[in-house]
Tab-separated table of C-alpha atoms in Angstrom:
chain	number	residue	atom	x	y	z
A	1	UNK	CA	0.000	0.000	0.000
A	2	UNK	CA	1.618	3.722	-0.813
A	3	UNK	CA	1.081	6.485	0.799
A	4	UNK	CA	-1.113	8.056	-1.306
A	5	UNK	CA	-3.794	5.723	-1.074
A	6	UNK	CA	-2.672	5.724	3.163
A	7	UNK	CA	-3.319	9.312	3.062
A	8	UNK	CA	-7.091	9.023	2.357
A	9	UNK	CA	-7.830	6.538	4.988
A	10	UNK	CA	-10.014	7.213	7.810
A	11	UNK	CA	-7.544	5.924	10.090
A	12	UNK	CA	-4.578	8.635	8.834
A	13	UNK	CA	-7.262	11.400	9.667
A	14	UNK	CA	-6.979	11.355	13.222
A	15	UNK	CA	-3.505	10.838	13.700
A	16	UNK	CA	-2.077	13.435	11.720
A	17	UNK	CA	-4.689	15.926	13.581
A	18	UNK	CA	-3.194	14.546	16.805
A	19	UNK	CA	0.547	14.954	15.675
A	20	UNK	CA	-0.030	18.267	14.880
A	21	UNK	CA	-1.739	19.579	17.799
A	22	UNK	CA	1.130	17.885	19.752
A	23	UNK	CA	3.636	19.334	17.791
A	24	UNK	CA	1.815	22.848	18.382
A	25	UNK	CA	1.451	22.482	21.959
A	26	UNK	CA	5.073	21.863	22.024
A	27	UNK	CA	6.009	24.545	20.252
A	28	UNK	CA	4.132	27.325	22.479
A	29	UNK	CA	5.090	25.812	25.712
A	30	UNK	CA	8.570	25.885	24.409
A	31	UNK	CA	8.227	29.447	22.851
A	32	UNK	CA	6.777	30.169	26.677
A	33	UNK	CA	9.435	29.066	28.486
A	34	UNK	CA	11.868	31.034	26.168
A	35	UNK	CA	10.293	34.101	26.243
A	36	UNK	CA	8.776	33.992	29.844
A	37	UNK	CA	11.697	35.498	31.737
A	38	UNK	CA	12.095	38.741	29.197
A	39	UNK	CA	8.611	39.333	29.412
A	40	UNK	CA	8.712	39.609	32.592
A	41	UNK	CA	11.638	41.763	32.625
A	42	UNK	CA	9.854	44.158	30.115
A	43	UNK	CA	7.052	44.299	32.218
A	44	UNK	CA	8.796	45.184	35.162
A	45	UNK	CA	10.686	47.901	33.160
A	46	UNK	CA	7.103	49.502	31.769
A	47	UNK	CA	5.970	49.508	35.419
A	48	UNK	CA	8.924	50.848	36.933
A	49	UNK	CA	9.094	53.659	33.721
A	50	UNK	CA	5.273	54.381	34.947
A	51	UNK	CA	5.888	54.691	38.188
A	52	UNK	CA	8.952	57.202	37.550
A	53	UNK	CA	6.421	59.354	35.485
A	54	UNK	CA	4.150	60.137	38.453
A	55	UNK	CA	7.110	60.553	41.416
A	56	UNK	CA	8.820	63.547	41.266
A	57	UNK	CA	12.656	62.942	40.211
A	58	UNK	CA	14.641	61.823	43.116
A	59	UNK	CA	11.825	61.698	45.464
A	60	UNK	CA	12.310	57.844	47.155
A	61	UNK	CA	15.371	56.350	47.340
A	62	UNK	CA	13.944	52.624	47.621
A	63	UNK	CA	12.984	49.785	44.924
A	64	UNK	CA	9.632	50.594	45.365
A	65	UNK	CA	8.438	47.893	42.861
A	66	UNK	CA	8.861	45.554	45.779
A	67	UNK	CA	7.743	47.923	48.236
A	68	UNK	CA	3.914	47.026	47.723
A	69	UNK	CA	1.234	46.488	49.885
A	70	UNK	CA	-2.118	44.746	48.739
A	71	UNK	CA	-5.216	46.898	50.422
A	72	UNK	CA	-8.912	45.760	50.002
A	73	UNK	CA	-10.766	48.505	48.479
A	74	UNK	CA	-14.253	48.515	50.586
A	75	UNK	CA	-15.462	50.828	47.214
A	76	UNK	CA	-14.834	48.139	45.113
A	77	UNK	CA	-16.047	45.177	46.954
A	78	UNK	CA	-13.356	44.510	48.546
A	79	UNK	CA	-10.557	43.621	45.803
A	80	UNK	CA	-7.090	43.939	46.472
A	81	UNK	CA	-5.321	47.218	45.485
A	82	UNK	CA	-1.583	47.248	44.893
A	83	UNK	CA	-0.082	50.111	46.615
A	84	UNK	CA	3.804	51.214	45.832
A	85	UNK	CA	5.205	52.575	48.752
A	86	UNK	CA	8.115	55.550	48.366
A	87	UNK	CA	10.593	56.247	50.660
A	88	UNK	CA	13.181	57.872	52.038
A	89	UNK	CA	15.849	56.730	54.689
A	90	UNK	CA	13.226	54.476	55.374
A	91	UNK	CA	10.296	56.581	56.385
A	92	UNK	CA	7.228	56.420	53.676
A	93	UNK	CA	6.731	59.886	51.570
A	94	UNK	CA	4.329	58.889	49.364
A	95	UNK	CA	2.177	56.076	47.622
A	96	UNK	CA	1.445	55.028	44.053
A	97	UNK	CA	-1.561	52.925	42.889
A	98	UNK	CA	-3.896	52.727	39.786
A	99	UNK	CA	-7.645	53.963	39.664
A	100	UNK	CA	-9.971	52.220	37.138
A	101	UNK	CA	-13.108	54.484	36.085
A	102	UNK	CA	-15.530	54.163	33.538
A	103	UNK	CA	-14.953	56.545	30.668
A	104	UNK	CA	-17.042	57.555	27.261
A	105	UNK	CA	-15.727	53.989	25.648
A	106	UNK	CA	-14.242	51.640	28.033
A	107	UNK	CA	-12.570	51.878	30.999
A	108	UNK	CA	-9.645	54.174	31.907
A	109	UNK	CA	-7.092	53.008	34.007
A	110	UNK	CA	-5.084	55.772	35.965
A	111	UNK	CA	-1.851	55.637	37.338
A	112	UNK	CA	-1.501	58.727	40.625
A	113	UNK	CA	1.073	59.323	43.304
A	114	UNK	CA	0.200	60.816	46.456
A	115	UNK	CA	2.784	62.338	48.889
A	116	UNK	CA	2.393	61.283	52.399
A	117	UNK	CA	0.052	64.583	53.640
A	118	UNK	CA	-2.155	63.652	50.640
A	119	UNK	CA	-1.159	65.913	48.010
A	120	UNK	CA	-1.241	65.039	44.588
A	121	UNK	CA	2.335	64.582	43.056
A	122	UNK	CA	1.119	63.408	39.509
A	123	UNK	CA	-1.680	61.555	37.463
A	124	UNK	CA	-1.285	59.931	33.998
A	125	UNK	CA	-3.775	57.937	32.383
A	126	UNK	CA	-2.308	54.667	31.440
A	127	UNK	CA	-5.436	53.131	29.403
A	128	UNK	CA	-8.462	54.518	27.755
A	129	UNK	CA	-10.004	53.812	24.547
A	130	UNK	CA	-11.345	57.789	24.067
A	131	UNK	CA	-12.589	58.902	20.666
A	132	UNK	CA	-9.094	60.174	19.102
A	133	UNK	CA	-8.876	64.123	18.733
A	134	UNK	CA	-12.018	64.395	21.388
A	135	UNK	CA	-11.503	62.300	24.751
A	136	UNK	CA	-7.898	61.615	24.358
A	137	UNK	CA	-6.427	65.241	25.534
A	138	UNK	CA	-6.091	63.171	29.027
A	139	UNK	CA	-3.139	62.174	27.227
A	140	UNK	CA	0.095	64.252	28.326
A	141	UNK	CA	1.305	63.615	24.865
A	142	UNK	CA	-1.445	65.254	23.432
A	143	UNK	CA	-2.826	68.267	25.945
A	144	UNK	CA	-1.072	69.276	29.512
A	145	UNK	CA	-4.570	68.932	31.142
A	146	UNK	CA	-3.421	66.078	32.764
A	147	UNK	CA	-0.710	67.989	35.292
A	148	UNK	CA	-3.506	70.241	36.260
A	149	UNK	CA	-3.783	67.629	38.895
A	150	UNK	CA	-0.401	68.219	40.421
A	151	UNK	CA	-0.768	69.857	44.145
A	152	UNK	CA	-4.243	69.367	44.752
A	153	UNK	CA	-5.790	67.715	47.551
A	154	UNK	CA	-9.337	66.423	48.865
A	155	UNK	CA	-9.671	69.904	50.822
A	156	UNK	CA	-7.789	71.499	47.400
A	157	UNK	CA	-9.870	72.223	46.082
A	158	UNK	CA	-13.138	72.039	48.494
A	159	UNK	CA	-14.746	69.127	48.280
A	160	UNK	CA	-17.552	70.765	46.103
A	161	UNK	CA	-15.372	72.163	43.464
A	162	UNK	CA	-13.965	68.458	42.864
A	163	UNK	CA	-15.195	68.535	39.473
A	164	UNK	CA	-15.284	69.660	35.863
A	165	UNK	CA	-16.478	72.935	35.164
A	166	UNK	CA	-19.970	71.850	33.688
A	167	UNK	CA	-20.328	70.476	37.262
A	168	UNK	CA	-19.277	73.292	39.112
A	169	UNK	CA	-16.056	72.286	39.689
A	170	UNK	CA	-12.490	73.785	39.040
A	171	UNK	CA	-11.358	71.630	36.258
A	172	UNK	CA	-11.391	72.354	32.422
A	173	UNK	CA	-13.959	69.678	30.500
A	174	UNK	CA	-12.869	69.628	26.350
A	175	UNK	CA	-15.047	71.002	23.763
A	176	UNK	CA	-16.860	68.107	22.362
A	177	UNK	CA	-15.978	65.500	25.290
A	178	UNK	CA	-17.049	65.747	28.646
A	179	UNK	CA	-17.913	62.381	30.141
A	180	UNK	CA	-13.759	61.604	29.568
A	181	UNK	CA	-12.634	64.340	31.518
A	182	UNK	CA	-15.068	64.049	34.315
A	183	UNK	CA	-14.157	60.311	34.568
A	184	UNK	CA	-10.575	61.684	35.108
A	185	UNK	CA	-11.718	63.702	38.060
A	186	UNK	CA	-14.167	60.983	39.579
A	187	UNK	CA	-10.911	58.854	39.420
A	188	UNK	CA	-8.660	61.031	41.240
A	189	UNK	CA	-10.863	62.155	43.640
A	190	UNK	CA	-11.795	58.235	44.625
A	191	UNK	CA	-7.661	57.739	44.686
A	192	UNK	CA	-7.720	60.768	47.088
A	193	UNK	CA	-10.261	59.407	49.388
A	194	UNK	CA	-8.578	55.658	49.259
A	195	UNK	CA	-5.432	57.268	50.500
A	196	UNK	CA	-7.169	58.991	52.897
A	197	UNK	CA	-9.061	56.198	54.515
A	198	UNK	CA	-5.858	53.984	54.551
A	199	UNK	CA	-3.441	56.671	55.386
A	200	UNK	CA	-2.150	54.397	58.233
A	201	UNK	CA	-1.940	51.444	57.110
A	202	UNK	CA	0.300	52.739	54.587
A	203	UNK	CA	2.502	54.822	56.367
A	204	UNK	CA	2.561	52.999	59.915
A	205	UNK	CA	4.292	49.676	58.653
A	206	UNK	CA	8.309	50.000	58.706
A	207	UNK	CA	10.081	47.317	57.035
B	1	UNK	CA	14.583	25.481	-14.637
B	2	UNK	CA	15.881	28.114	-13.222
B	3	UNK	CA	14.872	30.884	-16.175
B	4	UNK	CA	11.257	29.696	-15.721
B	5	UNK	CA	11.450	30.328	-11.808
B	6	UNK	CA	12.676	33.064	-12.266
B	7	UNK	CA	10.005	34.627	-14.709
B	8	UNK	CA	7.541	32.479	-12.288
B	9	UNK	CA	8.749	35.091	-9.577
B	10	UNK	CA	8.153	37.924	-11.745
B	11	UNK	CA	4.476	36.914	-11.947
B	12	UNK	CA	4.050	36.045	-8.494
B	13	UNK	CA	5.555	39.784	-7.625
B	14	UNK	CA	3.000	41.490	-9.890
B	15	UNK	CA	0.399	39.555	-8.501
B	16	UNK	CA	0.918	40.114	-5.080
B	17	UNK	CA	1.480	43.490	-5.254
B	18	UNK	CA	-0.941	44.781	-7.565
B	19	UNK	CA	-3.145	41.992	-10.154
B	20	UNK	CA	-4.064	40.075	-6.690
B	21	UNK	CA	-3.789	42.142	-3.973
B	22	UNK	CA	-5.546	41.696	-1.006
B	23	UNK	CA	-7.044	44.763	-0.366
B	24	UNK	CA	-7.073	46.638	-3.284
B	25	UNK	CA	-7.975	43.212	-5.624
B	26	UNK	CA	-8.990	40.517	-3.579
B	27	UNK	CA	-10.863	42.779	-0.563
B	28	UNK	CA	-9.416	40.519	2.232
B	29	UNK	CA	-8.271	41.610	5.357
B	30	UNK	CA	-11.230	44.245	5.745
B	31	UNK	CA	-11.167	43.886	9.796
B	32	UNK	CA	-7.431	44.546	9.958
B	33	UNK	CA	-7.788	47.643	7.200
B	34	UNK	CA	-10.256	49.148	8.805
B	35	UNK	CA	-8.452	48.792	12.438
B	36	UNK	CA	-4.998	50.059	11.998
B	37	UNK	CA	-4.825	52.254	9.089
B	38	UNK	CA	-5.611	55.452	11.217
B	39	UNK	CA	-2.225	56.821	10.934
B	40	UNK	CA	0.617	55.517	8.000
B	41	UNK	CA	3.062	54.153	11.282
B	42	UNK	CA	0.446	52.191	12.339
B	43	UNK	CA	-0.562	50.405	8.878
B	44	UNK	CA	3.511	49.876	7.994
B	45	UNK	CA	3.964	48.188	11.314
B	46	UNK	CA	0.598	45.803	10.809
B	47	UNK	CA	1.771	45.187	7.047
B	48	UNK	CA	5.368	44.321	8.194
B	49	UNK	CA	3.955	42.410	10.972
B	50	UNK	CA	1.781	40.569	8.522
B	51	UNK	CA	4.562	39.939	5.719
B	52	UNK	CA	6.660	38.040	8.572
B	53	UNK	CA	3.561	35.895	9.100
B	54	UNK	CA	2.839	35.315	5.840
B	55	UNK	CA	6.060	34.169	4.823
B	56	UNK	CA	6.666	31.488	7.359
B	57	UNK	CA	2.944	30.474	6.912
B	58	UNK	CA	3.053	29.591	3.496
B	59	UNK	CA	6.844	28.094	3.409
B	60	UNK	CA	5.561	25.649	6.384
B	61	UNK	CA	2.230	24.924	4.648
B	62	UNK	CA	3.918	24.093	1.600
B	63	UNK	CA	6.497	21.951	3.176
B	64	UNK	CA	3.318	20.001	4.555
B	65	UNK	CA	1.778	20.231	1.576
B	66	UNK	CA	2.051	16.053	0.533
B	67	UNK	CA	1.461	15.110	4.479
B	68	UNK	CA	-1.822	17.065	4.952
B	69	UNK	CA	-4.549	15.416	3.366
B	70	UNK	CA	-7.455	17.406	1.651
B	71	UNK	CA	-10.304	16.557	4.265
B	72	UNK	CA	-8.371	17.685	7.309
B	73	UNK	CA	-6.309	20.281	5.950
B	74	UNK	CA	-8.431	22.909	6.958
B	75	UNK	CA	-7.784	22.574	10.805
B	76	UNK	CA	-4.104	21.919	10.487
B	77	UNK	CA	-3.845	24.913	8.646
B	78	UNK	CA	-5.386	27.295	11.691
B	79	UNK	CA	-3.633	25.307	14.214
B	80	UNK	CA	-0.546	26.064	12.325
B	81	UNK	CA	-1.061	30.207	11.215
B	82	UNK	CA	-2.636	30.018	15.508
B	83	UNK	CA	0.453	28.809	17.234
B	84	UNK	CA	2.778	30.506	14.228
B	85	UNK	CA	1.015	34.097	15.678
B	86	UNK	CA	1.312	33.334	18.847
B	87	UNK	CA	5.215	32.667	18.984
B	88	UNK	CA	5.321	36.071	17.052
B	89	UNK	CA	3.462	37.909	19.684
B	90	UNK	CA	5.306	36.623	22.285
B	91	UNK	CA	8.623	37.124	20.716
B	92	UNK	CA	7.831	40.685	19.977
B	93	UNK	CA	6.686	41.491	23.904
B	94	UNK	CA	9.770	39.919	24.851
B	95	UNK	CA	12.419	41.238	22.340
B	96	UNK	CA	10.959	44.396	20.558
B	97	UNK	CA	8.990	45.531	23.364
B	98	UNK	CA	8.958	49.154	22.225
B	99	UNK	CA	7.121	48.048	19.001
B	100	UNK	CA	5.144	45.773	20.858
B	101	UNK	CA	3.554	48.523	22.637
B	102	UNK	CA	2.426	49.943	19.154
B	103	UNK	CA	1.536	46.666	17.929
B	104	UNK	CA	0.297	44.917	20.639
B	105	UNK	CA	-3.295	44.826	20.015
B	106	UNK	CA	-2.881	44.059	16.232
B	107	UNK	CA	-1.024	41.090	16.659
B	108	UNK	CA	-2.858	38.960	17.900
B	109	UNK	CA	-5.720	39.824	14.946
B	110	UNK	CA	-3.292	38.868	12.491
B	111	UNK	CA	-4.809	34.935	13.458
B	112	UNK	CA	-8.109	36.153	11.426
B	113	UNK	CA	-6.316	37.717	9.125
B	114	UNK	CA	-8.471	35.163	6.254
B	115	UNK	CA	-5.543	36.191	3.984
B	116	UNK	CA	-2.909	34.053	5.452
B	117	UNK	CA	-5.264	31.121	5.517
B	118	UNK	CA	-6.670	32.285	1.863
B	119	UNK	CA	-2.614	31.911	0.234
B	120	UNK	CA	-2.452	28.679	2.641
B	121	UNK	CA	-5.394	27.406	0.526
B	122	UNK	CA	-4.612	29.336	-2.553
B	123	UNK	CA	-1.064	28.983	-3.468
B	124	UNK	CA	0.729	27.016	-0.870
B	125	UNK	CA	-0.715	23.469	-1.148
B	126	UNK	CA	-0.223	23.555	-4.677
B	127	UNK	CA	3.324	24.981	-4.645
B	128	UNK	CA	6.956	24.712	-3.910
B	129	UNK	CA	8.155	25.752	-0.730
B	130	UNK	CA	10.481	28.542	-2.616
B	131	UNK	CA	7.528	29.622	-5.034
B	132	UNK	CA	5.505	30.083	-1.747
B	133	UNK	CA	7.305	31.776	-0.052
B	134	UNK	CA	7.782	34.447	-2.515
B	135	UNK	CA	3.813	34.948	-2.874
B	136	UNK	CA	3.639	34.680	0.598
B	137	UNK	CA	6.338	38.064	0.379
B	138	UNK	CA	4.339	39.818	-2.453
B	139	UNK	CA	1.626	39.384	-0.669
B	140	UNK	CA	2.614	40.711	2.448
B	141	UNK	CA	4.187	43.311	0.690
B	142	UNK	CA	0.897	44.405	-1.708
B	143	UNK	CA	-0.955	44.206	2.120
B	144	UNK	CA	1.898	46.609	3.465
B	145	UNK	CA	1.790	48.981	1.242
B	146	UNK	CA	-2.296	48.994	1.074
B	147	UNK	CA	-2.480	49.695	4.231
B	148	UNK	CA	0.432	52.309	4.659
B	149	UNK	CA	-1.149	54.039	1.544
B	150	UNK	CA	-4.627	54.288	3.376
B	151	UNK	CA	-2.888	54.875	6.694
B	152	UNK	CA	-1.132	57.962	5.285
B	153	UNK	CA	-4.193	59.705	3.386
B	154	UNK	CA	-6.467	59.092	6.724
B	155	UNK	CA	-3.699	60.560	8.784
B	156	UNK	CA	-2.660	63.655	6.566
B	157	UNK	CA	-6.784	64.687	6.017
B	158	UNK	CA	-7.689	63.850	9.785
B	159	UNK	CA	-4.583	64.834	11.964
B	160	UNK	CA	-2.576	66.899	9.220
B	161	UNK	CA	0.907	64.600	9.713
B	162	UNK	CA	2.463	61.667	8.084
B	163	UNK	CA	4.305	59.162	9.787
B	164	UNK	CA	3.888	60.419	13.487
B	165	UNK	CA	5.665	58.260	15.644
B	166	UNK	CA	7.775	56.475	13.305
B	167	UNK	CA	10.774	56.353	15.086
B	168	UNK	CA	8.866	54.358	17.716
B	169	UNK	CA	8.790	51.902	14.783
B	170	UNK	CA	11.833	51.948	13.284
B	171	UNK	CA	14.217	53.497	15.539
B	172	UNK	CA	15.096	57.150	15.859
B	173	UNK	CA	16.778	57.549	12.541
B	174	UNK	CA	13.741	57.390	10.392
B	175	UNK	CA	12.781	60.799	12.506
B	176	UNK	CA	13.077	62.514	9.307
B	177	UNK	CA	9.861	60.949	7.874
B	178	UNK	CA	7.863	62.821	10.493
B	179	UNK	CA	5.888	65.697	8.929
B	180	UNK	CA	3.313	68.098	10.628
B	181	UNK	CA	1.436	69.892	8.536
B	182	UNK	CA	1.267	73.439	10.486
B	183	UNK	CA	-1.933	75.204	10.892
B	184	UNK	CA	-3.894	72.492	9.891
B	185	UNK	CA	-5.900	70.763	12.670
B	186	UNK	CA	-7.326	67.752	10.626
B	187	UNK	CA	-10.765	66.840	9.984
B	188	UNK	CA	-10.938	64.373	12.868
B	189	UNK	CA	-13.782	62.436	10.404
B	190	UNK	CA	-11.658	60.468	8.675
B	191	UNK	CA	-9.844	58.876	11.490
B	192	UNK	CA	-12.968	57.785	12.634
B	193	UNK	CA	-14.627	54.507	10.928
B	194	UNK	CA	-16.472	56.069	8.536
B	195	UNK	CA	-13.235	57.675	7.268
B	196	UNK	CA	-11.755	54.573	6.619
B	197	UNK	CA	-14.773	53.250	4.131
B	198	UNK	CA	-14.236	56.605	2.498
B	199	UNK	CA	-10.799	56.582	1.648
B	200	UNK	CA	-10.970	52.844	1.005
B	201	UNK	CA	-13.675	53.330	-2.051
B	202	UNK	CA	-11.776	55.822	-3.186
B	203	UNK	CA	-9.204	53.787	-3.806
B	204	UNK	CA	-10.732	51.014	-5.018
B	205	UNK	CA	-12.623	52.936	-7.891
B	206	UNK	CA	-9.532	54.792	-8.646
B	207	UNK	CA	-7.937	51.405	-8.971
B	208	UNK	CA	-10.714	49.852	-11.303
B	209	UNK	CA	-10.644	53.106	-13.362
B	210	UNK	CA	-7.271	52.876	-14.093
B	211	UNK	CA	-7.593	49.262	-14.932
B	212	UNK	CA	-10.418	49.210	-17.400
B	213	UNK	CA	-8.499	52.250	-19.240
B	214	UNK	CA	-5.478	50.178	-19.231
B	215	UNK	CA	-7.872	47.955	-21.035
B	216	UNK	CA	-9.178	50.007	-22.997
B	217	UNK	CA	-6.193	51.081	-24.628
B	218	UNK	CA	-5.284	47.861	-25.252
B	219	UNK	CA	-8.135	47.062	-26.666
B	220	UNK	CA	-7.637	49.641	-29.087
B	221	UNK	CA	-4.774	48.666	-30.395
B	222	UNK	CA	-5.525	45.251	-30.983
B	223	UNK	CA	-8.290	46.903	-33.340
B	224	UNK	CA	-6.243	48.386	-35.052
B	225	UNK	CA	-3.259	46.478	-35.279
């Protein structure tokens, strides 16, 4: 019997499928394994690039990538929130951690730093999927709205004026998009108000 | 031999980049088109992306090509273009990160690309692994430029530059192809969706104009001759 004729059995059918999922399978977890450990390197870089953007240059003297502290977040039923910890000769000056709001699209992940009296050191939206030329001036590459953030505080303005200025509030909404920059706000103010309510916990602990 | 593979070639070139190709001809690849092309950086990475892909796709498919049989060479195929992606994608996060960060998102969509699985069926099974390779080039190629050409109109009428953010692509030395138009602040329509169907006919009747002049001409001058 040649192969040919093999080839069109019913019997071939099955084992060839087999052979080549194995053979896929193999390659991936292979391809995994190779590529696992760079990955993760990148991804540490990204964060740790991130995390510059928000702290002030030469502000914490510490790896604070593996300074972290995992906080349940009562607002968000309870899930874990990663909080960076920067510091000093030891003693904590401020705290990094994301904020996830809803925006006009999807949601929009924030990235803010908070110095230890709860100040504001500096916001930058990591994620959003904001209609281009409209939503996405909460971009720094694309508008400096973003640092208007810098320096403020829950009492910083009063707690009334923590909005855009459609609402009443302080801060600038775009022309055309207002839902984008008002999720912005709602997310730094809830960071704000997280630092606030664990203040302690995230200060008090020495290493 | 060797003359007729290399006229062979020729052909496959033309095809690929203009008789056959896959937007313009064969109106593949719509999901992908419509995606990326909202600036000319972002279709040129897709299309280069896409070439690589294409390439190895149809040189593997082809070396498979007397192993496969017909009835189950359908799933073998998308196993194979599936796991060929996904090595890709994670080679790229963990080598070119940068570019990855551009890319990201597109990569993985190169899997429904129905292009690479439309040469697999096309032209690979019934070719030589060098001969496949090659189409699986021009194609890629035909796609690349396609989709920088669409990326670079849609870019220049809605944002008024060309090639922002092409040294995140291709290193800072190809800074120089950044151009902002000044004063211009872009008619933000036609990076939208509906820009992209606009351009995209455009194109397309341009393209069939040309062609049936082409013909036309020749037609004449088989009259006459």
């Amino acid at each position: 019997m040649n192969f040919a004729s093999f080839r069109e059995k019913i019997g071939y059918q099955p084992i060839l499928l087999g052979a080549f999922a194995l053979a896929a399978s193999g390659a991936l977890s292979w391809a995994s394994s190779a590529t696992g450990e760079a990955i993760a390197a990148a991804e540490a870089k990204d964060l740790r690039d991130q995390l510059s953007e928000v702290l002030p240059e030469g502000f914490a003297d510490n790896d604070f990538l593996r300074d972290t502290l995992e906080i349940a977040d009562a607002e968000r039923g309870g899930k874990p929130q990663t909080v960076y910890r920067a510091r000093w000769g030891g003693a904590v000056k401020g705290a990094v951690f994301k904020r996830v709001e809803r925006g006009y699209a999807a949601d929009i992940q924030v990235l803010m730093a908070v110095d230890a009296g709860g100040k504001t050191l500096g916001v930058r939206v990591l994620k959003h999927a904001e209609t281009p030329g409209l939503g996405d001036k909460v971009e720094l590459a694309k508008a400096p709205w973003i640092k208007g953030f810098d320096g403020k505080s829950l009492g910083d303005p009063a707690p009334g004026k923590w909005g855009v200025k459609k609402d009443g509030g302080v801060f600038d909404q775009f022309a055309g998009a207002t839902v984008t920059p008002r999720a912005v706000v709602k997310a730094v103010k809830g960071g704000l108000a997280f630092y606030a309510e664990h203040r302690e916990e995230i200060l008090g602990e020495r290493r | 031999m060797s003359k007729t593979l290399g006229s062979n070639l020729g052909g496959i070139m033309k095809d690929g980049l203009w008789t056959q190709n896959v937007v313009f001809s064969q109106l593949l690849a719509m999901c992908p088109t419509m995606a990326v092309t909202t600036s000319g950086t972002n279709g040129l990475g897709m299309g280069l992306a896409t070439t690589a892909v294409l390439v190895v796709s149809n040189a593997l498919v082809s070396m498979i090509r007397h192993t496969v049989s017909s009835q189950v060479r359908i799933p073998v195929f998308v196993v194979l273009i599936a796991t060929l992606v996904t090595v890709v994608d994670m080679a790229m996060n963990a080598w070119l990160h940068d570019l990855y960060k551009v890319l990201g998102l597109f990569i993985a969509l190169i899997v429904v690309n129905c292009a690479i699985l439309g040469r697999a069926e096309a032209f690979a099974v019934k070719n030589g692994v060098v001969a496949s390779a090659a189409d699986g080039l021009a194609m890629g190629l035909g796609f690349t430029g396609a989709l920088t050409g669409i990326g670079l109109i849609r870019e220049f009428l809605g944002a008024g530059t060309l090639f922002a953010q092409a040294s995140n692509l291709l290193g800072p030395a190809f800074a120089f192809l950044e151009v902002n138009i000044p004063g211009y602040g872009g008619a933000l329509l036609m990076i939208l969706p509906p820009g992209g169907f606009a351009v995209l006919g455009f194109l397309l009747a341009g393209k069939r104009a040309m062609e049936s002049r082409l013909q036309a001409r020749a037609g004449e001058r088989c009259g006459t001759a």
